[in-house]
Coordinates of C-alpha atoms and ligand atoms in Angstrom, one line a residue:
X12 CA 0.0 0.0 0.0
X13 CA 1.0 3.6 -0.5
X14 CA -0.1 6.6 1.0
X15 CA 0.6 10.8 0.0
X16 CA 2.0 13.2 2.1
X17 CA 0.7 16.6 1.7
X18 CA 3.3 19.1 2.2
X19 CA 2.3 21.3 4.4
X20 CA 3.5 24.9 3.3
X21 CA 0.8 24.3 0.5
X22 CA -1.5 24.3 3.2
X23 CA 0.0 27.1 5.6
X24 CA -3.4 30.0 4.6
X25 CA -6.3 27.5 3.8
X26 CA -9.1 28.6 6.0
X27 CA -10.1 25.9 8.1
X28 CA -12.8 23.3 6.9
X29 CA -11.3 23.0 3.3
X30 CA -9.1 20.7 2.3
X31 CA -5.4 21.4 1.3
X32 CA -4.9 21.5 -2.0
X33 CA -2.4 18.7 -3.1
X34 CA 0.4 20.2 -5.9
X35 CA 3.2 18.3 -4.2
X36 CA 2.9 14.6 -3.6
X37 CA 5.6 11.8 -2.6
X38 CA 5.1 8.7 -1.1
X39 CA 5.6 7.6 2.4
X40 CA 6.2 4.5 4.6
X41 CA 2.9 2.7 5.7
X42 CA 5.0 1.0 8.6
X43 CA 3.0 0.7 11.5
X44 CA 6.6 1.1 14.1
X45 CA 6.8 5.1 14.6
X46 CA 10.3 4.9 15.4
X47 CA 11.2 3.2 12.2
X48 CA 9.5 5.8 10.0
X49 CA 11.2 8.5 12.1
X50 CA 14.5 7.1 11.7
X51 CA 14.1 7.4 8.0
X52 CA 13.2 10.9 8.7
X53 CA 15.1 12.4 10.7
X54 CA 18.5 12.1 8.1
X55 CA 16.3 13.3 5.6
X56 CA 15.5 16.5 7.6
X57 CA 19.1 16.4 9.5
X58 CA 20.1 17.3 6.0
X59 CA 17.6 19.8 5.1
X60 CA 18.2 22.1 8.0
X61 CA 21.9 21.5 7.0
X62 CA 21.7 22.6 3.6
X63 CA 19.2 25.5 5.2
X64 CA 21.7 27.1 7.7
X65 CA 24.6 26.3 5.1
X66 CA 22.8 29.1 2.7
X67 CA 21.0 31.1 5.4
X68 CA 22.6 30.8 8.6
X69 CA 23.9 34.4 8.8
X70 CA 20.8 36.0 7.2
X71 CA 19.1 38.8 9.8
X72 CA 15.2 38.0 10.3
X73 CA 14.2 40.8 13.0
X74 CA 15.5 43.0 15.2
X75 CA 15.1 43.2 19.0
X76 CA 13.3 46.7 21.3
X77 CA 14.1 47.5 24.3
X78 CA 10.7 47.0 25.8
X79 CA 10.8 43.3 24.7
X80 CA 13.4 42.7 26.8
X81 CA 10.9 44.0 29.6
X82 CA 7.9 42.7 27.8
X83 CA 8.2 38.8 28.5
X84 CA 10.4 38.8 24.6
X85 CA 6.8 39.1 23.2
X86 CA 7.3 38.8 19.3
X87 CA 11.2 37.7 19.3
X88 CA 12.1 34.7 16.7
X89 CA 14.2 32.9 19.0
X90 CA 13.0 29.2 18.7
X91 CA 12.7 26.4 15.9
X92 CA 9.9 24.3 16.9
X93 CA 8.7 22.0 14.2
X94 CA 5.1 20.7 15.3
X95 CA 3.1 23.0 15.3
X96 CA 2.8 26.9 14.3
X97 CA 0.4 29.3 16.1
X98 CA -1.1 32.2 13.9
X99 CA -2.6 35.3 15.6
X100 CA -5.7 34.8 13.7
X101 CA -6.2 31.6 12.1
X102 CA -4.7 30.1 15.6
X103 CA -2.9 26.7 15.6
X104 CA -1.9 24.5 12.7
X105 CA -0.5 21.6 13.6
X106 CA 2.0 20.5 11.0
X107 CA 0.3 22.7 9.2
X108 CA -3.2 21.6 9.6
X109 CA -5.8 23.5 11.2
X110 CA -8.2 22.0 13.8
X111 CA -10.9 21.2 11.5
X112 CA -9.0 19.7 9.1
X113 CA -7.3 17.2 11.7
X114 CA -11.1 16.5 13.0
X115 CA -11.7 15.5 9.3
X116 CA -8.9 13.6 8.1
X117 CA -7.4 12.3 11.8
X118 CA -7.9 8.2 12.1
X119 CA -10.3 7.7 14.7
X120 CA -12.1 5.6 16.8
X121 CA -14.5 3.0 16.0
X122 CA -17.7 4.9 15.8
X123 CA -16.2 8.3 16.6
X124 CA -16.2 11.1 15.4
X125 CA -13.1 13.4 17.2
X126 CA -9.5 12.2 16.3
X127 CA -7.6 9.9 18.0
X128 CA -5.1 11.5 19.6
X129 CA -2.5 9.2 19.0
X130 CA -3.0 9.7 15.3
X131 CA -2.3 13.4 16.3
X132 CA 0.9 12.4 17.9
X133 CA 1.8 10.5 14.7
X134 CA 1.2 13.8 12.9
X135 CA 3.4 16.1 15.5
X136 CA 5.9 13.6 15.5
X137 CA 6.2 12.6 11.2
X138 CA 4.2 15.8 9.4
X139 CA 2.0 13.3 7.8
X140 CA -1.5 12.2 8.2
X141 CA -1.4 8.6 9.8
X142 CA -3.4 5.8 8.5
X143 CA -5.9 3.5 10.6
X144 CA -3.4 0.7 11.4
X145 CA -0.8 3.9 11.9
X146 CA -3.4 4.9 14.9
X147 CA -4.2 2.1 16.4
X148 CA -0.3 1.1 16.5
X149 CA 0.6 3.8 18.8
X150 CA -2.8 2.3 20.9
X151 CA -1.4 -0.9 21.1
X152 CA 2.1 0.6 21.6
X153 CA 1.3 2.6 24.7
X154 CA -1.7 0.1 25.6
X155 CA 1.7 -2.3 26.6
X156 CA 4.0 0.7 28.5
X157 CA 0.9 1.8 31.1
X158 CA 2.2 0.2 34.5
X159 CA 3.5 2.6 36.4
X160 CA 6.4 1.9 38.8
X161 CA 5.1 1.0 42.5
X162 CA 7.3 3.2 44.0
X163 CA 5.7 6.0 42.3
X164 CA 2.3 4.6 43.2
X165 CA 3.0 4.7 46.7
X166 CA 4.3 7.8 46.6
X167 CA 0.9 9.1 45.0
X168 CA -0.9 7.0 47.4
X169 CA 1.1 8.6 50.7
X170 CA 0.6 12.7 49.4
X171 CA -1.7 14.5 51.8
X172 CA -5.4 15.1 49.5
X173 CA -4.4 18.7 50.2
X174 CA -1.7 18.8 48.1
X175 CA -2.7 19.6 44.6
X176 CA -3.6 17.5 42.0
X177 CA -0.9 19.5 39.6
X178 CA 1.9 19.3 42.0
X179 CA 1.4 15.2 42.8
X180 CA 1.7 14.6 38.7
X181 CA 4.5 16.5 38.4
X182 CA 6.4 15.0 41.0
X183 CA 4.9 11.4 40.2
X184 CA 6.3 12.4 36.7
X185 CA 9.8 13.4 38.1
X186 CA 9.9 10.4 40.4
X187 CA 9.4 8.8 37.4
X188 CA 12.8 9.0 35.7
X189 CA 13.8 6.2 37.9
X190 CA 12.8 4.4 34.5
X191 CA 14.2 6.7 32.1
X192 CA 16.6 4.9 29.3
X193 CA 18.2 8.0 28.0
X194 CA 19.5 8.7 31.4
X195 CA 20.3 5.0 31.5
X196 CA 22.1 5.1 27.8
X197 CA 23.6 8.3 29.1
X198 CA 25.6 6.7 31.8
X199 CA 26.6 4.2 30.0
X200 CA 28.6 7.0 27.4
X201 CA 26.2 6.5 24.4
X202 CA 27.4 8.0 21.2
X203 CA 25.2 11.3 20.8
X204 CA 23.5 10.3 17.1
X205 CA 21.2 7.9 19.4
X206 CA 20.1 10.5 21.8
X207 CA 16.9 10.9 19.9
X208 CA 15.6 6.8 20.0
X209 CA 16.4 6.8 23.6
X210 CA 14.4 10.2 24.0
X211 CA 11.6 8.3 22.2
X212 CA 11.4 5.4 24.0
X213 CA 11.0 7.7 27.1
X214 CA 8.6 9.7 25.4
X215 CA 6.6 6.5 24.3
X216 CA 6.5 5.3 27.9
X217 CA 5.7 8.6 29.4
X218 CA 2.9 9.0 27.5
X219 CA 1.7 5.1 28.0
X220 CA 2.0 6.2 31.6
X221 CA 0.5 9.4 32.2
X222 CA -3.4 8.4 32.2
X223 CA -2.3 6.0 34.6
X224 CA -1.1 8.5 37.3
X225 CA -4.0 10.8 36.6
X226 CA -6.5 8.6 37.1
X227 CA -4.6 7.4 40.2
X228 CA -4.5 11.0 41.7
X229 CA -8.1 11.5 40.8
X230 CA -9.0 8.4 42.4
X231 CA -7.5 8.9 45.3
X232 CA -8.0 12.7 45.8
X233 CA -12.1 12.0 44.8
X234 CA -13.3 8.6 44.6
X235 CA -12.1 6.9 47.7
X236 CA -8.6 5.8 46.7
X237 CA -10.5 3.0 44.3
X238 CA -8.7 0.9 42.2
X239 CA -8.0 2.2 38.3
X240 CA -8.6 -0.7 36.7
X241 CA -6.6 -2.6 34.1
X242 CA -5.6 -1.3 31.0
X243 CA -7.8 -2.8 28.3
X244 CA -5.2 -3.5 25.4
X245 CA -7.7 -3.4 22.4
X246 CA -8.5 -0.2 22.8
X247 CA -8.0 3.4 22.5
X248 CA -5.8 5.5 24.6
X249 CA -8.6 7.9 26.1
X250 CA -11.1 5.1 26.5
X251 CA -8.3 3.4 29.2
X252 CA -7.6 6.9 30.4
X253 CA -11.8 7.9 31.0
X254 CA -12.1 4.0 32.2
X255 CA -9.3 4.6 34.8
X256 CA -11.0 7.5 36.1
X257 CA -14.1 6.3 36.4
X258 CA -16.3 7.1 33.2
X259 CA -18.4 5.2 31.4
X260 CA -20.7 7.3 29.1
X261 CA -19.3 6.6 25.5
X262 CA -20.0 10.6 24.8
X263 CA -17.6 11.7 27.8
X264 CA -14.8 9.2 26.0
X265 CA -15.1 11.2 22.8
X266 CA -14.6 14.3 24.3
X267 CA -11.7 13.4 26.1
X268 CA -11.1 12.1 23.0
X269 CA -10.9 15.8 21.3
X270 CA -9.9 17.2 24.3
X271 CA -6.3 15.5 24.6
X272 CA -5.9 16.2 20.8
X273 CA -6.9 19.8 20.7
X274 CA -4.4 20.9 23.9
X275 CA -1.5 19.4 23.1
X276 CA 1.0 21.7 21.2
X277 CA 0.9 25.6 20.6
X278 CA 3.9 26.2 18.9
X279 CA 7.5 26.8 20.9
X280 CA 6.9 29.9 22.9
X281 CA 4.5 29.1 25.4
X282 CA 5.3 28.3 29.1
X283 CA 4.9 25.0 29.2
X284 CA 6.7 23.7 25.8
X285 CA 9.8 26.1 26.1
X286 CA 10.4 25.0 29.4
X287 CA 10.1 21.0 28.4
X288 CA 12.7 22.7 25.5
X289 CA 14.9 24.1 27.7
X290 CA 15.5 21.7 30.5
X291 CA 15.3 19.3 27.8
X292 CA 18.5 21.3 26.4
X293 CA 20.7 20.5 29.4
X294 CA 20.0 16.8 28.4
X295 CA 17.8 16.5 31.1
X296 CA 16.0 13.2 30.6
X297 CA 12.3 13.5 29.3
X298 CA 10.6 12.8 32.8
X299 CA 12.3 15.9 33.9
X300 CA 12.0 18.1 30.9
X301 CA 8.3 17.5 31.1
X302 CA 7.5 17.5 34.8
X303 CA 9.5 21.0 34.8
X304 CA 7.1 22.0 31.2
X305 CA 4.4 20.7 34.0
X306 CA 4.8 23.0 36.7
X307 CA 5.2 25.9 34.4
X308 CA 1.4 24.5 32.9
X309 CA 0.4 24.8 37.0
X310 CA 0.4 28.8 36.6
X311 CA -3.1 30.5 36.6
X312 CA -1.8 32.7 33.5
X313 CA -1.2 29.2 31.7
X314 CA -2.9 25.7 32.5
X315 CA -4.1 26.9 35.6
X316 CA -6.8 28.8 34.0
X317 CA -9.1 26.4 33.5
X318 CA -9.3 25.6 36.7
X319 CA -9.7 29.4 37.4
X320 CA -12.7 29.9 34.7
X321 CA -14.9 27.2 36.8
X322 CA -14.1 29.1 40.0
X323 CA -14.5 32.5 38.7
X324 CA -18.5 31.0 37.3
X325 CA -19.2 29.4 40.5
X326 CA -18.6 32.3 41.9
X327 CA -20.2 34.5 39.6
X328 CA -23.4 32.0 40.0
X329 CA -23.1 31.8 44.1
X330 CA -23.8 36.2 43.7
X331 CA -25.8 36.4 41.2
X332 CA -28.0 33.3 40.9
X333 CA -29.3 31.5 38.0
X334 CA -30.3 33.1 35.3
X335 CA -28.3 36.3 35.0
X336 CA -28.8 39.8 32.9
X337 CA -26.3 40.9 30.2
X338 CA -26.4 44.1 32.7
X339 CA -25.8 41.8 35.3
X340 CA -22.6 40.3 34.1
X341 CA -21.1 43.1 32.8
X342 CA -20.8 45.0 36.3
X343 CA -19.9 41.3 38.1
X344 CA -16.7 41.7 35.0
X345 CA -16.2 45.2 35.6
X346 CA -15.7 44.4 39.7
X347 CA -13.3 41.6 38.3
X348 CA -11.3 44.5 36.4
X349 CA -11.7 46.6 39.5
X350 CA -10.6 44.2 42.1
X351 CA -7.1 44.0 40.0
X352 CA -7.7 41.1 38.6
X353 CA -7.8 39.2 35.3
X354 CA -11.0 37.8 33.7
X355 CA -10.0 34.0 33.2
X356 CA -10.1 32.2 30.0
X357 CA -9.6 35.3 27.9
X358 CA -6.9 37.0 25.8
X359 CA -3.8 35.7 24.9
X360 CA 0.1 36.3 24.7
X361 CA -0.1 35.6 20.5
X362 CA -4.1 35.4 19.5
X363 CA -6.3 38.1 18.2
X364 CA -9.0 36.1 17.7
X365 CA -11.6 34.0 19.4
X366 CA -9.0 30.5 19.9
X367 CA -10.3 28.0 17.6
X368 CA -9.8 25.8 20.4
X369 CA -12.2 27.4 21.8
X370 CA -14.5 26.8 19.6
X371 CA -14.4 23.3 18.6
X372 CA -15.4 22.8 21.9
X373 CA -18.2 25.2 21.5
X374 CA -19.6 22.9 18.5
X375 CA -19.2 19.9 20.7
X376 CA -21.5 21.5 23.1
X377 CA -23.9 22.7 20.8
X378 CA -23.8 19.0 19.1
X379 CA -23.9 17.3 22.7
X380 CA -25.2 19.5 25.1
X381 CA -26.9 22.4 23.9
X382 CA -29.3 23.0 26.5
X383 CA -27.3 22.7 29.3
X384 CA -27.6 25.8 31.5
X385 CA -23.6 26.3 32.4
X386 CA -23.0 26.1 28.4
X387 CA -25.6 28.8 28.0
X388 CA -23.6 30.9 30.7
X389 CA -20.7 30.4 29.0
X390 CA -21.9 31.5 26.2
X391 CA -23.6 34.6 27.4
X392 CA -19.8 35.3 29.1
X393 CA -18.7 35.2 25.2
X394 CA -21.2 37.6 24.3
X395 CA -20.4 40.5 26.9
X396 CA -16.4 40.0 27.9
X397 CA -14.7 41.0 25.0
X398 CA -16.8 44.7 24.5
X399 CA -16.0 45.3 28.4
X400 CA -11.9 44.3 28.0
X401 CA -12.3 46.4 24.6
X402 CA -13.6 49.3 27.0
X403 CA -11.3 48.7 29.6
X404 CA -8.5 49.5 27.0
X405 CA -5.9 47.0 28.4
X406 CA -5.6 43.3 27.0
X407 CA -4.7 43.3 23.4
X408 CA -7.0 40.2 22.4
X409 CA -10.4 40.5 24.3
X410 CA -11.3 37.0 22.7
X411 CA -11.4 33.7 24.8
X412 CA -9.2 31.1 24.7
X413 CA -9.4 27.3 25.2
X414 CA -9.5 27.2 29.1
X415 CA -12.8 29.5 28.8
X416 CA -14.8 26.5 27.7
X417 CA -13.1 23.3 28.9
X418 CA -14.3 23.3 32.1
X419 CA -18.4 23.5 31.1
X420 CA -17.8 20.8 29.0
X421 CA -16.3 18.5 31.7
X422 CA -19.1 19.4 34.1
X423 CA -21.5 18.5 32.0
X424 CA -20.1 14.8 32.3
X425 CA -19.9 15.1 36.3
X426 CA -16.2 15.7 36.2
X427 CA -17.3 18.7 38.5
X428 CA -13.9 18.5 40.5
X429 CA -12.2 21.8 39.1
X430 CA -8.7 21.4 40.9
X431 CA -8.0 18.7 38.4
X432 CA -8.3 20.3 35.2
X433 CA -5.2 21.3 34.5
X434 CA -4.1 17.8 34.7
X435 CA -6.5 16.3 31.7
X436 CA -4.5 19.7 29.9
X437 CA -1.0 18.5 31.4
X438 CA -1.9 14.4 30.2
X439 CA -2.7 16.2 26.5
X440 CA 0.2 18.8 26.0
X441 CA 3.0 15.6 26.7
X442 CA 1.9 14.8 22.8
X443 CA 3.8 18.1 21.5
X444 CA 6.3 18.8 23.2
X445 CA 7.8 15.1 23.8
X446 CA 7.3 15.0 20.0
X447 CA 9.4 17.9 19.9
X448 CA 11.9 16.8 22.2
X449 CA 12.3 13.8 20.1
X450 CA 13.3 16.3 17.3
X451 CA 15.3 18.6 19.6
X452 CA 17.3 15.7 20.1
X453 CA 17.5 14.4 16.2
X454 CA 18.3 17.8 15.2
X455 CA 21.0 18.1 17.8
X456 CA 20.1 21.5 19.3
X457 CA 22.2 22.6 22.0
X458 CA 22.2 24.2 25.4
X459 CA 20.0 26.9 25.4
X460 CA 21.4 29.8 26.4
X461 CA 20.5 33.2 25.5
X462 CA 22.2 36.6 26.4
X463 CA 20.3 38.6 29.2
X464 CA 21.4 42.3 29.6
X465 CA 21.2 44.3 33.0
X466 CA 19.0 47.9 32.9
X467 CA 22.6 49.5 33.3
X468 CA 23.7 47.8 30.3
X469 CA 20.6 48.2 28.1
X470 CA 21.1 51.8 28.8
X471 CA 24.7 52.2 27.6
X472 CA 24.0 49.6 24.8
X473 CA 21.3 52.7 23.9
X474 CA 22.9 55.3 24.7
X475 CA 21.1 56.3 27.5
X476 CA 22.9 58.5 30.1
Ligands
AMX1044 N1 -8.4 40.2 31.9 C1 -7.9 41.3 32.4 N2 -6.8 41.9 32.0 C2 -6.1 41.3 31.0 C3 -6.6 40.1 30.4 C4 -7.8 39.5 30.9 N3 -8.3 38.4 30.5 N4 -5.7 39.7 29.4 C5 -4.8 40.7 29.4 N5 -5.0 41.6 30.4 C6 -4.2 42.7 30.7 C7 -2.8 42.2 31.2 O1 -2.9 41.7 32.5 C8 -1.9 43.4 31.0 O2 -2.1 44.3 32.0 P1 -0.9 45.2 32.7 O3 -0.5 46.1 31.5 O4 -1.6 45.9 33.8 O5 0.1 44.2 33.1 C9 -2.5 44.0 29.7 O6 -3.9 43.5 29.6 C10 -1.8 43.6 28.4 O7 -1.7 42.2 28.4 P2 -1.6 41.5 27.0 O8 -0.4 41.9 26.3 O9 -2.9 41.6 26.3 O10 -1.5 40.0 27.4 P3 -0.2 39.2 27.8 O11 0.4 38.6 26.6 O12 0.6 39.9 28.8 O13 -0.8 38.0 28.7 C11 -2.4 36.3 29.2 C12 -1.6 36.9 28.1 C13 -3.0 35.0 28.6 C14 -1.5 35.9 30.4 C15 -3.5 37.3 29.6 O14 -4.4 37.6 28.5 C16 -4.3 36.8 30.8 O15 -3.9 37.0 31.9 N6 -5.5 36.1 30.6 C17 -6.3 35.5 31.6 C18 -5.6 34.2 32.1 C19 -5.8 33.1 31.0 O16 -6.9 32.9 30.5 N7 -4.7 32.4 30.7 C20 -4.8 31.3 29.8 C21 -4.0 31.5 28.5 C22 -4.1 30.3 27.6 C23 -3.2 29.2 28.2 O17 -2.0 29.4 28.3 N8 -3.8 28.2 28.7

């Protein structure tokens, strides 16, 4: 059998829901073993970013203000991520395809209709569309690597229920790397050109391994401490992970389903992937990397605000009741602004728009859910938040973003326990930027080190007195 690849700069301005067009074809492996069609990859695209930096290495592509330096190096090219690329307005292609297009052409479950997101992961990881057998490979695959050490399970099992959810997976996640094989090979003075298949044998066990722990800490934190389960091997990767926590309704699956494919890379930049990048850049193994990426996604200005949306509604709800007034939201925002706070779940450090992530999940409720009352709040929010953050003149983008609709969604399902949404979001983003630590690694890419500059410094570099 062969199968196309669709290059994806044809693709890079399609408006989502239309296909790419297809001018450039070649023909790809159908193997079913990941690491096999990566290792006839990676020389390919070892030799590409050669040739590139050969011709172009020492050609200028911006120039740097002062205020960036201040201004959290908004808008500075300083990172080659390959995954994914996040557009201001169209929002986030990954590999070049948009969100609609991956619902359309992803592999997914039997009788579903949201990808797989292990055919995602296939995408992140190769730049092509996977096939069926592709898919359910990598189901199979981390079906097999789900057992999670004891020692790690009786660490999870001895944390105090105060402690939060976030903090026990990261640290079940760094106590972890008691299993890692690139820290292993490392020891043991492996040559440097296999960095890249031990990184992905840690990546592919991390991954088989991270429903496990969540469902463990949800279990224990709300269920009783009951028992996860077994891993059924036939099936999907979110059907285990809903199983292990406890769900049954075939609906609640499927959103998982989208919901671990549509978090799981934006581009380079953001907190969470350029700290898995950057630890990852010491050589740290890939427990590490990601349980540092983790703790970054456990800020309220990142992962953290999903969490914070549900707590900002509930509370919204305990003042103001049921059914609310346009009138009656805008003045409970306004004393939000006021109070010197931020309105959770909107604006964003690159989009201008509403995130499309946002509203994927809006269709799924319409599709699923539509008269439930907390999606009708939520969607009253949407009509009044971005006119009152236009008015009150600060946030660039006044649009939501994904965490402004995750949590109504997961509510709707009973998952009502909102100090353990950011871990569903940390279990989804370990698909991008493990995939792009696998690269990191094939590519070679160094320490990261950049220059930082002192306010004394900036001003004689500007000739400031
Ligand atoms: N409510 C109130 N004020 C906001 C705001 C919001 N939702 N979004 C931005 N602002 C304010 C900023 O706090 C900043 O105020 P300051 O000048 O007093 O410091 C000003 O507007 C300019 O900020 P910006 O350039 O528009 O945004 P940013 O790039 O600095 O920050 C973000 C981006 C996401 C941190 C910010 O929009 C925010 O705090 N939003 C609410 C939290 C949130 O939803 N985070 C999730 C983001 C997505 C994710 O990572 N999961």
């Amino acid at each position: 059998m062969s199968f196309i690849r669709i290059f994806s700069q044809n693709i890079l301005r399609v408006k989502p829901n239309f296909l790419p067009a297809v001018s450039s074809v070649r023909s790809v492996s159908d193997s079913t073993n990941l690491k096999e069609v990566l290792a006839n990859l990676i020389p390919q695209q070892q030799n590409e970013v050669k040739e590139f930096r050969k011709n172009y290495g020492n050609k200028v592509i911006g120039e740097i203000q002062v205020d960036q330096l201040y201004g959290g190096m908004r808008g500075i090219k300083g990172l080659v991520t390959e995954t994914s690329v996040l557009d201001a307005d169209e929002g986030i292609e990954f590999r070049g395809y948009s969100i609609p297009q991956c619902q359309k052409l992803l592999p997914k479950a039997p009788g579903g209709e949201e990808p797989l997101p292990e055919s995602l992961f296939w995408l992140l990881c190769t730049g092509d569309i996977p096939t069926q057998q592709q898919a359910d490979a990598i189901s199979k695959d981390w079906a097999s690597r789900a057992d999670v050490p004891s020692h790690v399970v009786h660490m999870l099992n001895n944390f105090p229920n105060t402690l939060h959810p976030m903090s026990q997976f990261s640290a079940a996640i760094t106590a972890m790397n008691s299993e890692s094989k690139f820290a292993k090979a490392y020891a043991e003075g492996v040559h440097k050109s296999l960095y890249w298949e031990y990184t992905y044998e840690d990546t592919m066990d991390l991954i088989a391994k991270l429903p496990t722990i969540a469902a463990i800490i949800y279990r224990n934190l709300y269920r009783e401490g009951s028992s996860v389960g077994v891993i059924d091997a036939e099936k999907d990767w979110s059907f285990n992970f809903t199983t292990m926590l406890g769900y049954e309704d075939e609906k609640f699956t499927e959103l998982m389903r989208l919901y671990l494919a549509i978090h799981s890379d934006h581009e380079g930049g953001n907190v969470s992937a350029h700290t898995v990048h950057l630890v990852g850049s010491a050589l740290s193994d890939p427990y590490l990397s990601f349980a540092a990426g983790m703790n970054g996604l456990a800020g309220p200005l990142h992962g953290l605000a999903n969490q914070e949306v549900l707590v900002w509604i509930t509370k919204l709800q305990e003042q103001l009741g049921g059914e609310v007034s346009n009138d009656q939201l805008k003045e409970f925002i306004w004393n939000t602004l006021k109070s010197g706070q931020v309105v959770p779940g909107y604006g964003h450090a690159v989009l201008r728009k509403t995130d499309p992530r946002y509203m994927c999940q809006r269709e799924f409720a319409f599709k699923h859910l539509p008269n439930d009352p907390l999606f009708k709040l939520v969607a009253q929010i949407y009509e009044v938040v971005p006119d009152v953050l236009l008015e009150h003149g600060k946030a660039k983008n006044p649009w939501p973003n994904v965490d402004a609709h995750s949590g109504v969604l997961l509510q709707h399902f009973g998952m009502t326990e909102m100090n353990y949404y950011t871990v569903l979001f940390g279990v989804s983003r370990a698909l991008g930027v493990l995939a792009s630590l696998i690269w990191d690694r094939a590519l070679g890419l160094p320490l990261e080190r950049p220059k930082s500059m002192s306010t004394k410094g900036l001003k004689k570099l500007v000739g400031s007195s």
